[in-house]
């Protein structure tokens, strides 16, 4: 079972940048899709960005043009570069993965999350 550990969060002023990391305990090469989610207080967890094993990325409309998702299979790490941060980006950020095994999608569970706080 792959375990994921998120890091890189912190307190930043609006307009600033942060880079989040999601380190895996095993190779992420077989993981077909890796995702970043976030959950703000009192809100549902939402998908922020996703990247396939081939490098294709998709983003929530709210972060397009500001966030960049990437993965380094040699380091078993997923990244989220966040620029032009806004107070509404404040949330706990989580990563997870989805791996196709035969015809079954196996979900790699998220880690403990990392807190991002953007001050105005």
mmCIF file of C-alpha atoms in Angstrom:
data_model
loop_
_atom_site.group_PDB
_atom_site.id
_atom_site.type_symbol
_atom_site.label_atom_id
_atom_site.label_comp_id
_atom_site.label_asym_id
_atom_site.label_seq_id
_atom_site.Cartn_x
_atom_site.Cartn_y
_atom_site.Cartn_z
ATOM 1 C CA UNK A 1 0.000 0.000 0.000
ATOM 2 C CA UNK A 2 1.420 3.360 -1.050
ATOM 3 C CA UNK A 3 1.443 6.008 1.646
ATOM 4 C CA UNK A 4 1.377 9.708 0.796
ATOM 5 C CA UNK A 5 2.755 12.577 2.874
ATOM 6 C CA UNK A 6 1.951 16.185 2.012
ATOM 7 C CA UNK A 7 4.201 19.096 2.947
ATOM 8 C CA UNK A 8 5.051 22.661 1.990
ATOM 9 C CA UNK A 9 2.069 24.518 3.369
ATOM 10 C CA UNK A 10 2.305 27.658 5.436
ATOM 11 C CA UNK A 11 1.195 31.237 5.910
ATOM 12 C CA UNK A 12 1.638 33.578 2.961
ATOM 13 C CA UNK A 13 0.329 36.984 1.962
ATOM 14 C CA UNK A 14 -2.066 37.408 -0.906
ATOM 15 C CA UNK A 15 -0.169 37.437 -4.184
ATOM 16 C CA UNK A 16 2.529 35.168 -2.829
ATOM 17 C CA UNK A 17 3.574 31.658 -3.832
ATOM 18 C CA UNK A 18 3.979 28.241 -2.263
ATOM 19 C CA UNK A 19 5.023 24.859 -3.600
ATOM 20 C CA UNK A 20 3.386 21.821 -2.086
ATOM 21 C CA UNK A 21 4.929 18.365 -2.219
ATOM 22 C CA UNK A 22 3.365 14.944 -1.901
ATOM 23 C CA UNK A 23 5.948 12.259 -1.210
ATOM 24 C CA UNK A 24 5.056 8.623 -1.815
ATOM 25 C CA UNK A 25 6.470 5.658 0.075
ATOM 26 C CA UNK A 26 6.762 3.669 -3.174
ATOM 27 C CA UNK A 27 7.040 4.291 -6.876
ATOM 28 C CA UNK A 28 4.304 6.501 -8.324
ATOM 29 C CA UNK A 29 5.005 5.394 -11.886
ATOM 30 C CA UNK A 30 2.121 2.885 -11.924
ATOM 31 C CA UNK A 31 -0.337 5.425 -10.523
ATOM 32 C CA UNK A 32 -2.451 6.493 -13.483
ATOM 33 C CA UNK A 33 -3.781 9.742 -12.040
ATOM 34 C CA UNK A 34 -2.574 11.820 -9.129
ATOM 35 C CA UNK A 35 -4.699 14.562 -7.636
ATOM 36 C CA UNK A 36 -4.556 17.559 -5.358
ATOM 37 C CA UNK A 37 -7.697 18.312 -3.342
ATOM 38 C CA UNK A 38 -8.401 21.006 -0.794
ATOM 39 C CA UNK A 39 -10.887 21.490 1.990
ATOM 40 C CA UNK A 40 -11.707 24.851 3.501
ATOM 41 C CA UNK A 41 -13.428 25.132 6.885
ATOM 42 C CA UNK A 42 -17.113 24.305 6.596
ATOM 43 C CA UNK A 43 -16.822 23.283 2.950
ATOM 44 C CA UNK A 44 -16.633 20.038 1.058
ATOM 45 C CA UNK A 45 -13.333 18.723 -0.199
ATOM 46 C CA UNK A 46 -12.847 19.820 -3.804
ATOM 47 C CA UNK A 47 -10.578 18.686 -6.617
ATOM 48 C CA UNK A 48 -7.981 21.330 -7.436
ATOM 49 C CA UNK A 49 -5.790 19.653 -10.039
ATOM 50 C CA UNK A 50 -5.061 16.251 -11.551
ATOM 51 C CA UNK A 51 -2.241 14.833 -13.642
ATOM 52 C CA UNK A 52 -2.012 11.583 -15.553
ATOM 53 C CA UNK A 53 0.993 9.297 -15.790
ATOM 54 C CA UNK A 54 1.546 10.765 -19.256
ATOM 55 C CA UNK A 55 1.698 14.294 -17.908
ATOM 56 C CA UNK A 56 -1.713 15.612 -18.982
ATOM 57 C CA UNK A 57 -3.075 18.044 -16.423
ATOM 58 C CA UNK A 58 -6.479 19.451 -15.577
ATOM 59 C CA UNK A 59 -7.402 22.233 -13.180
ATOM 60 C CA UNK A 60 -10.404 23.614 -11.381
ATOM 61 C CA UNK A 61 -11.553 26.862 -12.964
ATOM 62 C CA UNK A 62 -10.749 28.726 -9.753
ATOM 63 C CA UNK A 63 -7.009 27.947 -10.013
ATOM 64 C CA UNK A 64 -6.401 27.880 -13.769
ATOM 65 C CA UNK A 65 -3.492 30.062 -14.752
ATOM 66 C CA UNK A 66 -2.246 30.292 -11.142
ATOM 67 C CA UNK A 67 -1.516 26.700 -10.082
ATOM 68 C CA UNK A 68 0.658 24.108 -11.817
ATOM 69 C CA UNK A 69 0.600 20.409 -11.005
ATOM 70 C CA UNK A 70 3.579 18.208 -11.828
ATOM 71 C CA UNK A 71 4.980 14.809 -10.917
ATOM 72 C CA UNK A 72 8.522 13.501 -10.727
ATOM 73 C CA UNK A 73 8.399 9.736 -11.016
ATOM 74 C CA UNK A 74 12.130 9.463 -10.292
ATOM 75 C CA UNK A 75 11.564 11.107 -6.899
ATOM 76 C CA UNK A 76 8.164 9.524 -6.261
ATOM 77 C CA UNK A 77 6.781 12.989 -5.632
ATOM 78 C CA UNK A 78 3.810 15.040 -6.767
ATOM 79 C CA UNK A 79 3.980 18.836 -6.687
ATOM 80 C CA UNK A 80 1.606 21.772 -6.739
ATOM 81 C CA UNK A 81 3.113 25.162 -7.555
ATOM 82 C CA UNK A 82 0.724 27.859 -6.368
ATOM 83 C CA UNK A 83 1.219 31.437 -7.541
ATOM 84 C CA UNK A 84 -0.837 34.615 -7.119
ATOM 85 C CA UNK A 85 -2.437 33.146 -4.035
ATOM 86 C CA UNK A 86 -5.741 34.539 -2.815
ATOM 87 C CA UNK A 87 -7.385 34.397 0.619
ATOM 88 C CA UNK A 88 -9.982 32.025 -0.840
ATOM 89 C CA UNK A 89 -7.182 29.500 -1.481
ATOM 90 C CA UNK A 90 -6.919 29.017 2.274
ATOM 91 C CA UNK A 91 -7.557 25.331 3.001
ATOM 92 C CA UNK A 92 -5.975 22.053 3.955
ATOM 93 C CA UNK A 93 -4.486 20.519 0.822
ATOM 94 C CA UNK A 94 -4.423 16.766 0.250
ATOM 95 C CA UNK A 95 -3.039 14.508 -2.463
ATOM 96 C CA UNK A 96 -4.197 11.093 -3.577
ATOM 97 C CA UNK A 97 -3.945 8.776 -6.539
ATOM 98 C CA UNK A 98 -5.960 6.434 -8.710
ATOM 99 C CA UNK A 99 -4.442 3.290 -10.163
ATOM 100 C CA UNK A 100 -6.108 0.984 -12.667
ATOM 101 C CA UNK A 101 -5.506 -2.660 -11.745
ATOM 102 C CA UNK A 102 -7.076 -4.885 -14.403
ATOM 103 C CA UNK A 103 -10.522 -3.280 -14.574
ATOM 104 C CA UNK A 104 -10.626 -1.989 -11.020
ATOM 105 C CA UNK A 105 -9.711 1.544 -9.955
ATOM 106 C CA UNK A 106 -7.687 1.391 -6.765
ATOM 107 C CA UNK A 107 -7.659 4.656 -4.844
ATOM 108 C CA UNK A 108 -4.447 5.568 -3.052
ATOM 109 C CA UNK A 109 -5.653 7.244 0.139
ATOM 110 C CA UNK A 110 -4.685 10.792 0.999
ATOM 111 C CA UNK A 111 -2.237 11.729 3.670
ATOM 112 C CA UNK A 112 -2.697 14.022 6.643
ATOM 113 C CA UNK A 113 -2.812 17.156 4.508
ATOM 114 C CA UNK A 114 -0.903 20.407 4.689
ATOM 115 C CA UNK A 115 -2.415 23.720 5.788
ATOM 116 C CA UNK A 116 -2.246 26.705 3.444
ATOM 117 C CA UNK A 117 -3.292 30.063 4.865
ATOM 118 C CA UNK A 118 -3.377 33.174 2.676
ATOM 119 C CA UNK A 119 -3.715 36.501 4.445
ATOM 120 C CA UNK A 120 -5.251 39.552 2.793
#
